[in-house]
Amino acid sequence: MYRIGIDVGGTNTDAIILDEHHKLIHAVKSPTSLDIKTGIETSLRNLLQESKIDKTQITHAMLGTTQCTNAIVERKKLASVGIIRLGYPATASVPPYTAWPKDMVEKLSGNYALVHGGYEYDGQVLSEVDEDEIRELLAKWREKVESIAVIGVFSSIKNDQELRVRDLIHEVYGEEYPVSCSSLIGSVGLIERENATILNAALYKVIETTTEGFVHALEEEGITDAVVYLCQNDGTLMSIDYAKQFPIFTIACGPTNSIRGASYLAQIKDTMVLDVGGTTSDIGVLQDGFPRESSVAVEVGDIRTNFRMPDIISVGLGGGSIVRVDDNGKISVGPDSVGYRISEEALVFGGSTLTATDIAVRLGMADIGDKSLVSHIEEEFALAVQAEISSIVGQAIDKMKTSSEDVQLVLVGGGSIIIPDSIRGVASMIKAENGTVANAIGASIAQISGQYEQIYIYSREPREASLKDAERKAVQQAVLAGAVSDTIELVEVEETPLAYHPENATRLRVKVVGKMS
Amino acid sequence: MRYLDKAAIENIAIGAAFLGTGGGGDPYIGKLMAISAIEKNGPVRLYSVDEIDDEDFFIPAAMMGAPSVSSEKFPNGSEFVKVFQKLAQYLGKDKIAGTYPMEAGGVNSMIPIVVAAQLGLPLVDCDGMGRAFPELQMVTFNLDGISATPMAITDEKGNIGIFETIDNKWTERLARVATVEMGASAMVSLYPTTGAQMKKSGVHHIVTLSEQIGEIISSNHRDANEKLQELLTLVSGYELFHGKIVDVIREIKGGFNLGKMNLEGIEAHKGGNMQVHFQNENLVAERDGQVVGMTPDLLCLVDYETLLPVTTESLKYGKRVRVIGLPANEKWRTEKGIQTAGPRYFGYDYDYVPIEELIKKAVADHV
């Protein structure tokens, strides 16, 4: 029994095989191709040829991909979206697409409608849904939109209106028509949740091509019996069917996979992880084996959203970072980098640009290239550069801490050779073996999750009953995503009381995780 | 007179959220509403208090309710005009000369801009608080004996109420009940005033001050410390502390968001701690157990690096902030002002001491 994990990064596409004991059998790296697909195929082919394992024994294949992020940032392959906001007469003062980049609105065709619907903060009806109004809209949009986003005011309290509109769309446009409901995607904050839902709706073609491409690549290599999963940004997996409904959850799965993989390699569930690449480094925090989530609105392609995202800090520091000294003798490292041209441009490879890697080789921290090419660098200078690197990392780590205590740090990534042993605020540092493929390992060890969020009024439905209800609904989500029901555990409960509510209303968010089937 | 365009609105929203001392509503939604309104109706005229006539009549416009509700169910937009016109009609005034903000805060600095744009009215550079406060009687007009009523209140569905109350504390009590029933978010018009009353009892220059604060915070060509110094000079303020939020304790009582947060010092304040108490707005700050700022003076929390204002609803474990204290407008430092919004009103068992004196004392104790 084997499982395959593939992670498509900005520079490399990594692929690994684990056996049934989660032992790493083989790992390969190949450049990420412009079309993504070729890079995946090459990595997969090399992996299978070099490892010579029995392909029929491969039971699971996991893919972590950046394609959805790229599609949004580059405005490519996006679907034309119709937006139905259920909330009239409220919310008309800020229509959908306010504050969006104009080119993006044009790309998505700009169709929206504010119709009757929505709930009050305490679950009472704001307005009833008017079916005729929706049907009229659908008749008008038939040739204009390829995917629909449905957003109801306070749908995080009650989402039956959103679901009813979804059914109506299916009734009119057919069962297969892609519909994204906001209550399943983001949290309270209408504009941010609406934005996330619109992006999700716009991504349906991208995710379809990606998943079909992956399945096809596996078949080409003779892997036909494996269950296929996509990685989500919370460190769990989703089935292909689920991924088609929620493509936006693949955004930022790369850094998540790295820190999850690091945790696995170091065998630590609560720690801080530093993943050093060629140009940038990511810092994330693992809590009980899963990444800490960001609590602030996150911009994706200049659009403000509030769907769950890992809390990651990126700093412009990597193996290829360019080292400079200004007129006043001040040393700087990065944020610019020679990037993938490091094997031509760095001094140790015979190039002419002084990089962080050259400093690491000069100080004997790494044995790469020709170290005689950096022997002319003064040791004192090299140490000063190292102190600058240490200071950049130390500051970033401090921002991620939640207490003043020193943290434990797990170090992964191809560029991690440049990181000095001592950093302010770090009690101990673990350099993970096989850390250069931590992301692909993270992809292949992920579990299946389910999440549910709703505002409960504890004076009407006691806290215990509310928690049980939310957990039951989260479990349903997990099962839908492909989890085995009797392996599901509760991993997170977040309670936020609502201001001004006379009856002790609390927003309750519950997350469960289980093993994959 | 000058015009407020989109850039001005962006800055006013930031500056007013700063003066909002943690309350006053969601700055993001407020800003989007105002920008949508001027995109549709054109820029808004801003008059200084000196430019208005004593006999003219003005009505402020504001939102009342829970910020977390207004980030989800925000207004239709037409209710401002409705509530405004209803009050004018009730007062028997056929001509309203302009509008102005009730308080400086994230959403309530923006609502009057929406109304001004929709009705083609000017906005007056004046408010009734010089900051944000949680209750309707905490208004400088009230200190001078001006009645909050007749007051109009409405929701996006079209329900409208008119209150005439025996005093301004009753206005607060009754309006809050109506607000909760209307979905915890309502539009209000109250404290109808003449130009002469605004000149005497309002806090002047507040829109411009908000804009200036916003300009400093949003400028990106200086580092945080330079911006901070400039900001402190502008508002005669003090940086009381910088630290990381290590604990936030909240409770909901009588329709308010009450609580306190503990901060642990970073950088120059390493080893120290601060506790900030709030009721929608920040009320009292204690540094190493000693009070260094209290209501009605302003206690503003800003992000450590960007200096962007932090609302009490978005407080979160681990966030790095600076705590800035500013002296309140002189009207709040009178006997009636302290009685209305001083520490004892909010249940703290000590007398009001101006922030300048607290700082002097803290420095002296330290030496």
mmCIF file of C-alpha atoms in Angstrom, chain A residues 27-344:
data_model
loop_
_atom_site.group_PDB
_atom_site.id
_atom_site.type_symbol
_atom_site.label_atom_id
_atom_site.label_comp_id
_atom_site.label_asym_id
_atom_site.label_seq_id
_atom_site.Cartn_x
_atom_site.Cartn_y
_atom_site.Cartn_z
ATOM 1 C CA ALA A 27 11.003 11.909 -3.445
ATOM 2 C CA VAL A 28 11.587 13.848 -6.672
ATOM 3 C CA LYS A 29 11.573 17.511 -7.686
ATOM 4 C CA SER A 30 11.044 18.949 -11.124
ATOM 5 C CA PRO A 31 10.464 22.489 -12.338
ATOM 6 C CA THR A 32 6.875 23.734 -12.252
ATOM 7 C CA SER A 33 5.777 24.124 -15.862
ATOM 8 C CA LEU A 34 3.853 27.086 -17.192
ATOM 9 C CA ASP A 35 0.813 24.884 -17.822
ATOM 10 C CA ILE A 36 1.286 23.143 -14.417
ATOM 11 C CA LYS A 37 0.145 19.858 -16.015
ATOM 12 C CA THR A 38 3.455 18.994 -17.711
ATOM 13 C CA GLY A 39 5.330 19.546 -14.446
ATOM 14 C CA ILE A 40 2.968 17.218 -12.607
ATOM 15 C CA GLU A 41 3.319 14.556 -15.319
ATOM 16 C CA THR A 42 7.124 14.786 -15.300
ATOM 17 C CA SER A 43 7.337 14.545 -11.501
ATOM 18 C CA LEU A 44 4.946 11.622 -11.434
ATOM 19 C CA ARG A 45 6.807 9.750 -14.187
ATOM 20 C CA ASN A 46 10.212 10.264 -12.550
ATOM 21 C CA LEU A 47 8.838 9.267 -9.171
ATOM 22 C CA LEU A 48 7.440 5.981 -10.454
ATOM 23 C CA GLN A 49 10.407 5.125 -12.654
ATOM 24 C CA GLU A 50 13.014 5.835 -9.975
ATOM 25 C CA SER A 51 11.187 4.140 -7.107
ATOM 26 C CA LYS A 52 10.114 1.063 -9.121
ATOM 27 C CA ILE A 53 7.178 0.401 -6.809
ATOM 28 C CA ASP A 54 4.188 -1.720 -7.794
ATOM 29 C CA LYS A 55 1.743 0.867 -9.189
ATOM 30 C CA THR A 56 -1.283 -1.241 -8.454
ATOM 31 C CA GLN A 57 -0.471 -0.884 -4.754
ATOM 32 C CA ILE A 58 -1.045 2.887 -4.840
ATOM 33 C CA THR A 59 -4.245 3.531 -2.925
ATOM 34 C CA HIS A 60 -4.278 7.311 -2.506
ATOM 35 C CA ALA A 61 -3.064 10.289 -4.524
ATOM 36 C CA MET A 62 -3.084 13.833 -3.133
ATOM 37 C CA LEU A 63 -2.537 17.088 -4.968
ATOM 38 C CA GLY A 64 -1.723 20.487 -3.508
ATOM 39 C CA THR A 65 -2.024 23.130 -6.191
ATOM 40 C CA THR A 66 -1.595 26.870 -6.692
ATOM 41 C CA GLN A 67 -3.753 26.987 -9.818
ATOM 42 C CA CYS A 68 -6.748 28.711 -8.232
ATOM 43 C CA THR A 69 -4.563 31.420 -6.713
ATOM 44 C CA ASN A 70 -2.831 31.959 -10.055
ATOM 45 C CA ALA A 71 -6.146 32.129 -11.904
ATOM 46 C CA ILE A 72 -7.337 34.938 -9.608
ATOM 47 C CA VAL A 73 -4.081 36.857 -9.599
ATOM 48 C CA GLU A 74 -3.658 36.555 -13.371
ATOM 49 C CA ARG A 75 -7.409 36.902 -14.069
ATOM 50 C CA LYS A 76 -7.317 33.826 -16.295
ATOM 51 C CA LYS A 77 -9.801 31.032 -17.074
ATOM 52 C CA LEU A 78 -12.392 32.575 -14.748
ATOM 53 C CA ALA A 79 -16.101 31.923 -15.280
ATOM 54 C CA SER A 80 -18.676 34.675 -15.765
ATOM 55 C CA VAL A 81 -20.586 34.866 -12.497
ATOM 56 C CA GLY A 82 -24.115 35.916 -11.562
ATOM 57 C CA ILE A 83 -24.453 37.217 -8.013
ATOM 58 C CA ILE A 84 -27.741 36.860 -6.147
ATOM 59 C CA ARG A 85 -27.747 38.772 -2.865
ATOM 60 C CA LEU A 86 -30.730 37.940 -0.641
ATOM 61 C CA GLY A 87 -31.215 40.983 1.537
ATOM 62 C CA TYR A 88 -33.485 43.573 -0.021
ATOM 63 C CA PRO A 89 -34.519 46.100 1.280
ATOM 64 C CA ALA A 90 -31.395 46.073 3.478
ATOM 65 C CA THR A 91 -27.819 46.339 2.130
ATOM 66 C CA ALA A 92 -28.608 48.362 -1.007
ATOM 67 C CA SER A 93 -26.247 51.119 0.132
ATOM 68 C CA VAL A 94 -23.240 48.949 -0.806
ATOM 69 C CA PRO A 95 -23.884 46.890 -3.963
ATOM 70 C CA PRO A 96 -21.822 43.813 -4.878
ATOM 71 C CA TYR A 97 -18.439 44.542 -6.518
ATOM 72 C CA THR A 98 -17.986 47.861 -4.647
ATOM 73 C CA ALA A 99 -14.211 48.405 -4.233
ATOM 74 C CA TRP A 100 -13.294 45.585 -6.622
ATOM 75 C CA PRO A 101 -10.565 46.057 -9.243
ATOM 76 C CA LYS A 102 -12.390 47.039 -12.464
ATOM 77 C CA ASP A 103 -10.623 44.494 -14.690
ATOM 78 C CA MET A 104 -11.776 41.696 -12.404
ATOM 79 C CA VAL A 105 -15.421 42.835 -12.529
ATOM 80 C CA GLU A 106 -15.258 42.846 -16.327
ATOM 81 C CA LYS A 107 -13.693 39.377 -16.332
ATOM 82 C CA LEU A 108 -16.601 38.021 -14.278
ATOM 83 C CA SER A 109 -19.172 39.883 -16.466
ATOM 84 C CA GLY A 110 -20.436 42.131 -13.652
ATOM 85 C CA ASN A 111 -23.939 40.612 -13.388
ATOM 86 C CA TYR A 112 -25.578 40.968 -9.990
ATOM 87 C CA ALA A 113 -29.013 41.325 -8.407
ATOM 88 C CA LEU A 114 -30.173 42.397 -4.973
ATOM 89 C CA VAL A 115 -33.387 40.492 -4.273
ATOM 90 C CA HIS A 116 -35.747 39.923 -1.340
ATOM 91 C CA GLY A 117 -34.503 37.603 1.369
ATOM 92 C CA GLY A 118 -32.221 37.397 4.375
ATOM 93 C CA TYR A 119 -32.469 37.068 8.141
ATOM 94 C CA GLU A 120 -32.076 39.337 11.143
ATOM 95 C CA TYR A 121 -29.268 38.834 13.675
ATOM 96 C CA ASP A 122 -31.604 36.832 15.900
ATOM 97 C CA GLY A 123 -32.896 34.498 13.195
ATOM 98 C CA GLN A 124 -36.147 36.320 12.429
ATOM 99 C CA VAL A 125 -36.970 36.790 8.767
ATOM 100 C CA LEU A 126 -35.756 40.029 7.194
ATOM 101 C CA SER A 127 -37.668 39.313 3.961
ATOM 102 C CA GLU A 128 -39.123 36.180 2.428
ATOM 103 C CA VAL A 129 -37.575 34.826 -0.766
ATOM 104 C CA ASP A 130 -39.704 35.614 -3.821
ATOM 105 C CA GLU A 131 -39.460 32.644 -6.205
ATOM 106 C CA ASP A 132 -40.864 34.581 -9.159
ATOM 107 C CA GLU A 133 -38.233 37.244 -8.693
ATOM 108 C CA ILE A 134 -35.492 34.572 -8.822
ATOM 109 C CA ARG A 135 -37.023 32.785 -11.832
ATOM 110 C CA GLU A 136 -37.242 36.069 -13.738
ATOM 111 C CA LEU A 137 -33.610 36.735 -12.989
ATOM 112 C CA LEU A 138 -32.587 33.269 -14.159
ATOM 113 C CA ALA A 139 -34.516 33.720 -17.417
ATOM 114 C CA LYS A 140 -32.604 36.958 -18.005
ATOM 115 C CA TRP A 141 -29.196 35.464 -17.159
ATOM 116 C CA ARG A 142 -29.483 32.221 -19.125
ATOM 117 C CA GLU A 143 -26.883 33.139 -21.754
ATOM 118 C CA LYS A 144 -24.929 35.560 -19.627
ATOM 119 C CA VAL A 145 -23.521 33.645 -16.678
ATOM 120 C CA GLU A 146 -21.776 30.282 -16.249
ATOM 121 C CA SER A 147 -21.874 30.028 -12.472
ATOM 122 C CA ILE A 148 -23.920 31.637 -9.679
ATOM 123 C CA ALA A 149 -22.992 32.928 -6.215
ATOM 124 C CA VAL A 150 -25.824 33.119 -3.644
ATOM 125 C CA ILE A 151 -25.353 35.325 -0.565
ATOM 126 C CA GLY A 152 -27.986 35.801 2.134
ATOM 127 C CA VAL A 153 -27.903 38.390 4.927
ATOM 128 C CA PHE A 154 -27.100 36.526 8.165
ATOM 129 C CA SER A 155 -27.009 33.185 6.373
ATOM 130 C CA SER A 156 -24.531 32.113 9.025
ATOM 131 C CA ILE A 157 -27.527 32.033 11.386
ATOM 132 C CA LYS A 158 -29.883 30.299 8.997
ATOM 133 C CA ASN A 159 -28.977 29.189 5.496
ATOM 134 C CA ASP A 160 -32.199 27.561 4.318
ATOM 135 C CA GLN A 161 -32.986 30.503 2.006
ATOM 136 C CA GLU A 162 -29.614 30.192 0.290
ATOM 137 C CA LEU A 163 -30.118 26.462 -0.152
ATOM 138 C CA ARG A 164 -33.648 26.959 -1.482
ATOM 139 C CA VAL A 165 -32.361 29.384 -4.105
ATOM 140 C CA ARG A 166 -29.665 26.861 -5.022
ATOM 141 C CA ASP A 167 -32.356 24.202 -5.565
ATOM 142 C CA LEU A 168 -34.332 26.624 -7.671
ATOM 143 C CA ILE A 169 -31.317 27.330 -9.877
ATOM 144 C CA HIS A 170 -30.783 23.592 -10.299
ATOM 145 C CA GLU A 171 -34.424 23.207 -11.190
ATOM 146 C CA VAL A 172 -34.203 25.882 -13.887
ATOM 147 C CA TYR A 173 -30.648 25.431 -15.201
ATOM 148 C CA GLY A 174 -30.163 21.728 -14.442
ATOM 149 C CA GLU A 175 -28.650 19.676 -11.608
ATOM 150 C CA GLU A 176 -25.074 20.125 -12.773
ATOM 151 C CA TYR A 177 -25.114 23.911 -12.808
ATOM 152 C CA PRO A 178 -22.424 25.306 -10.456
ATOM 153 C CA VAL A 179 -23.864 27.274 -7.514
ATOM 154 C CA SER A 180 -21.819 28.628 -4.584
ATOM 155 C CA CYS A 181 -23.633 29.363 -1.316
ATOM 156 C CA SER A 182 -21.943 31.888 0.991
ATOM 157 C CA SER A 183 -22.948 30.169 4.236
ATOM 158 C CA LEU A 184 -20.736 27.232 3.294
ATOM 159 C CA ILE A 185 -17.726 29.416 2.477
ATOM 160 C CA GLY A 186 -17.157 32.390 4.783
ATOM 161 C CA SER A 187 -18.090 33.826 8.170
ATOM 162 C CA VAL A 188 -20.039 36.886 9.384
ATOM 163 C CA GLY A 189 -19.246 40.067 7.437
ATOM 164 C CA LEU A 190 -21.417 40.217 4.324
ATOM 165 C CA ILE A 191 -19.090 42.003 1.892
ATOM 166 C CA GLU A 192 -16.069 39.835 2.660
ATOM 167 C CA ARG A 193 -18.106 36.625 2.560
ATOM 168 C CA GLU A 194 -19.791 37.716 -0.667
ATOM 169 C CA ASN A 195 -16.399 38.428 -2.240
ATOM 170 C CA ALA A 196 -15.100 34.986 -1.270
ATOM 171 C CA THR A 197 -18.256 33.360 -2.670
ATOM 172 C CA ILE A 198 -17.956 35.228 -5.969
ATOM 173 C CA LEU A 199 -14.332 34.089 -6.313
ATOM 174 C CA ASN A 200 -15.365 30.529 -5.511
ATOM 175 C CA ALA A 201 -18.027 30.661 -8.231
ATOM 176 C CA ALA A 202 -15.510 32.109 -10.698
ATOM 177 C CA LEU A 203 -13.088 29.226 -10.133
ATOM 178 C CA TYR A 204 -15.297 26.318 -11.113
ATOM 179 C CA LYS A 205 -13.719 25.804 -14.547
ATOM 180 C CA VAL A 206 -10.193 26.107 -13.169
ATOM 181 C CA ILE A 207 -10.760 23.406 -10.577
ATOM 182 C CA GLU A 208 -12.452 21.157 -13.113
ATOM 183 C CA THR A 209 -9.483 21.325 -15.488
ATOM 184 C CA THR A 210 -7.057 20.828 -12.599
ATOM 185 C CA THR A 211 -8.756 17.780 -11.137
ATOM 186 C CA GLU A 212 -9.405 16.177 -14.518
ATOM 187 C CA GLY A 213 -5.803 16.863 -15.519
ATOM 188 C CA PHE A 214 -4.528 15.190 -12.342
ATOM 189 C CA VAL A 215 -6.734 12.129 -12.714
ATOM 190 C CA HIS A 216 -5.679 11.879 -16.355
ATOM 191 C CA ALA A 217 -1.979 12.138 -15.461
ATOM 192 C CA LEU A 218 -2.416 9.319 -12.926
ATOM 193 C CA GLU A 219 -4.204 7.138 -15.484
ATOM 194 C CA GLU A 220 -1.464 7.781 -18.040
ATOM 195 C CA GLU A 221 1.006 6.334 -15.551
ATOM 196 C CA GLY A 222 -1.224 3.341 -14.939
ATOM 197 C CA ILE A 223 -2.582 4.430 -11.564
ATOM 198 C CA THR A 224 -6.279 3.679 -11.841
ATOM 199 C CA ASP A 225 -7.316 2.379 -8.420
ATOM 200 C CA ALA A 226 -6.210 5.265 -6.241
ATOM 201 C CA VAL A 227 -8.635 7.571 -4.437
ATOM 202 C CA VAL A 228 -7.831 11.138 -5.464
ATOM 203 C CA TYR A 229 -7.849 14.096 -3.098
ATOM 204 C CA LEU A 230 -7.047 17.793 -3.212
ATOM 205 C CA CYS A 231 -5.375 19.664 -0.378
ATOM 206 C CA GLN A 232 -7.208 22.443 1.450
ATOM 207 C CA ASN A 233 -5.581 25.363 3.199
ATOM 208 C CA ASP A 234 -6.551 24.144 6.674
ATOM 209 C CA GLY A 235 -4.316 21.075 6.383
ATOM 210 C CA THR A 236 -7.032 18.645 5.428
ATOM 211 C CA LEU A 237 -8.103 16.984 2.208
ATOM 212 C CA MET A 238 -11.182 17.092 0.053
ATOM 213 C CA SER A 239 -12.577 14.672 -2.496
ATOM 214 C CA ILE A 240 -12.770 15.752 -6.132
ATOM 215 C CA ASP A 241 -16.535 16.257 -5.876
ATOM 216 C CA TYR A 242 -16.094 18.454 -2.834
ATOM 217 C CA ALA A 243 -13.211 20.376 -4.451
ATOM 218 C CA LYS A 244 -15.470 21.187 -7.403
ATOM 219 C CA GLN A 245 -17.896 22.825 -4.983
ATOM 220 C CA PHE A 246 -15.258 24.677 -2.963
ATOM 221 C CA PRO A 247 -12.242 25.465 -5.169
ATOM 222 C CA ILE A 248 -11.419 28.552 -3.086
ATOM 223 C CA PHE A 249 -10.314 26.336 -0.195
ATOM 224 C CA THR A 250 -7.240 25.304 -2.204
ATOM 225 C CA ILE A 251 -5.882 28.847 -1.942
ATOM 226 C CA ALA A 252 -2.755 28.981 0.241
ATOM 227 C CA CYS A 253 -2.602 25.202 0.689
ATOM 228 C CA GLY A 254 1.114 25.334 -0.206
ATOM 229 C CA PRO A 255 2.380 26.967 2.986
ATOM 230 C CA THR A 256 -0.079 24.847 4.971
ATOM 231 C CA ASN A 257 1.319 21.662 3.473
ATOM 232 C CA SER A 258 4.848 22.757 4.324
ATOM 233 C CA ILE A 259 4.151 23.419 7.968
ATOM 234 C CA ARG A 260 2.055 20.254 8.305
ATOM 235 C CA GLY A 261 4.821 18.243 6.650
ATOM 236 C CA ALA A 262 7.387 19.839 8.946
ATOM 237 C CA SER A 263 5.331 18.893 11.985
ATOM 238 C CA TYR A 264 5.127 15.334 10.742
ATOM 239 C CA LEU A 265 8.853 15.073 10.009
ATOM 240 C CA ALA A 266 9.819 16.515 13.386
ATOM 241 C CA GLN A 267 7.058 14.589 15.186
ATOM 242 C CA ILE A 268 5.802 17.717 16.974
ATOM 243 C CA LYS A 269 2.183 18.883 16.992
ATOM 244 C CA ASP A 270 2.552 22.337 18.550
ATOM 245 C CA THR A 271 5.356 24.412 17.135
ATOM 246 C CA MET A 272 6.389 27.235 14.883
ATOM 247 C CA VAL A 273 7.644 26.347 11.401
ATOM 248 C CA LEU A 274 10.011 28.287 9.169
ATOM 249 C CA ASP A 275 9.940 27.238 5.517
ATOM 250 C CA VAL A 276 12.783 28.849 3.580
ATOM 251 C CA GLY A 277 12.498 28.949 -0.187
ATOM 252 C CA GLY A 278 14.626 30.603 -2.857
ATOM 253 C CA THR A 279 13.071 34.057 -2.631
ATOM 254 C CA THR A 280 10.767 34.120 0.384
ATOM 255 C CA SER A 281 10.280 32.358 3.686
ATOM 256 C CA ASP A 282 6.957 31.493 5.263
ATOM 257 C CA ILE A 283 6.369 31.307 8.991
ATOM 258 C CA GLY A 284 3.323 29.504 10.325
ATOM 259 C CA VAL A 285 2.136 28.138 13.646
ATOM 260 C CA LEU A 286 0.880 24.634 14.274
ATOM 261 C CA GLN A 287 -1.656 24.069 16.995
ATOM 262 C CA ASP A 288 -2.408 20.442 17.675
ATOM 263 C CA GLY A 289 -1.039 19.533 14.256
ATOM 264 C CA PHE A 290 -3.069 22.070 12.259
ATOM 265 C CA PRO A 291 -2.169 25.563 11.105
ATOM 266 C CA ARG A 292 -3.402 28.516 13.125
ATOM 267 C CA GLU A 293 -5.999 30.447 11.127
ATOM 268 C CA SER A 294 -5.799 34.109 10.275
ATOM 269 C CA SER A 295 -8.248 36.307 12.201
ATOM 270 C CA VAL A 296 -8.154 39.293 9.875
ATOM 271 C CA ALA A 297 -9.676 39.896 6.441
ATOM 272 C CA VAL A 298 -7.277 38.576 3.812
ATOM 273 C CA GLU A 299 -6.920 40.042 0.349
ATOM 274 C CA VAL A 300 -6.806 37.600 -2.544
ATOM 275 C CA GLY A 301 -5.886 39.258 -5.856
ATOM 276 C CA ASP A 302 -6.738 42.705 -4.336
ATOM 277 C CA ILE A 303 -10.186 41.503 -3.212
ATOM 278 C CA ARG A 304 -11.060 41.544 0.479
ATOM 279 C CA THR A 305 -12.352 38.180 1.725
ATOM 280 C CA ASN A 306 -12.995 36.390 5.015
ATOM 281 C CA PHE A 307 -12.903 32.701 4.216
ATOM 282 C CA ARG A 308 -10.569 30.635 6.388
ATOM 283 C CA MET A 309 -6.899 31.100 5.614
ATOM 284 C CA PRO A 310 -3.759 29.963 7.431
ATOM 285 C CA ASP A 311 -2.063 32.650 9.517
ATOM 286 C CA ILE A 312 1.221 32.931 7.644
ATOM 287 C CA ILE A 313 3.843 35.668 7.565
ATOM 288 C CA SER A 314 6.017 35.827 4.462
ATOM 289 C CA VAL A 315 9.351 37.622 4.496
ATOM 290 C CA GLY A 316 11.554 38.400 1.509
ATOM 291 C CA LEU A 317 14.389 36.125 2.575
ATOM 292 C CA GLY A 318 15.585 32.944 0.865
ATOM 293 C CA GLY A 319 18.606 31.035 -0.400
ATOM 294 C CA GLY A 320 18.859 33.301 -3.434
ATOM 295 C CA SER A 321 18.416 36.610 -1.559
ATOM 296 C CA ILE A 322 20.847 39.249 -2.795
ATOM 297 C CA VAL A 323 23.307 40.632 -0.227
ATOM 298 C CA ARG A 324 24.217 44.333 -0.507
ATOM 299 C CA VAL A 325 26.157 46.990 1.386
ATOM 300 C CA ASP A 326 25.097 50.621 0.991
ATOM 301 C CA ASP A 327 27.299 53.743 1.118
ATOM 302 C CA ASN A 328 26.957 53.948 4.894
ATOM 303 C CA GLY A 329 28.149 50.376 5.301
ATOM 304 C CA LYS A 330 24.671 49.079 6.147
ATOM 305 C CA ILE A 331 24.116 45.469 5.130
ATOM 306 C CA SER A 332 20.854 44.322 3.562
ATOM 307 C CA VAL A 333 19.683 40.839 2.592
ATOM 308 C CA GLY A 334 16.798 40.577 0.101
ATOM 309 C CA PRO A 335 13.933 41.118 -0.444
ATOM 310 C CA ASP A 336 15.037 40.639 -4.073
ATOM 311 C CA SER A 337 16.540 37.357 -5.097
ATOM 312 C CA VAL A 338 18.254 35.681 -8.031
ATOM 313 C CA GLY A 339 15.421 33.132 -7.751
ATOM 314 C CA TYR A 340 15.677 30.044 -9.918
ATOM 315 C CA ARG A 341 18.823 31.447 -11.592
ATOM 316 C CA ILE A 342 20.780 30.757 -8.405
ATOM 317 C CA SER A 343 22.736 27.933 -10.068
ATOM 318 C CA GLU A 344 24.153 30.478 -12.552
#
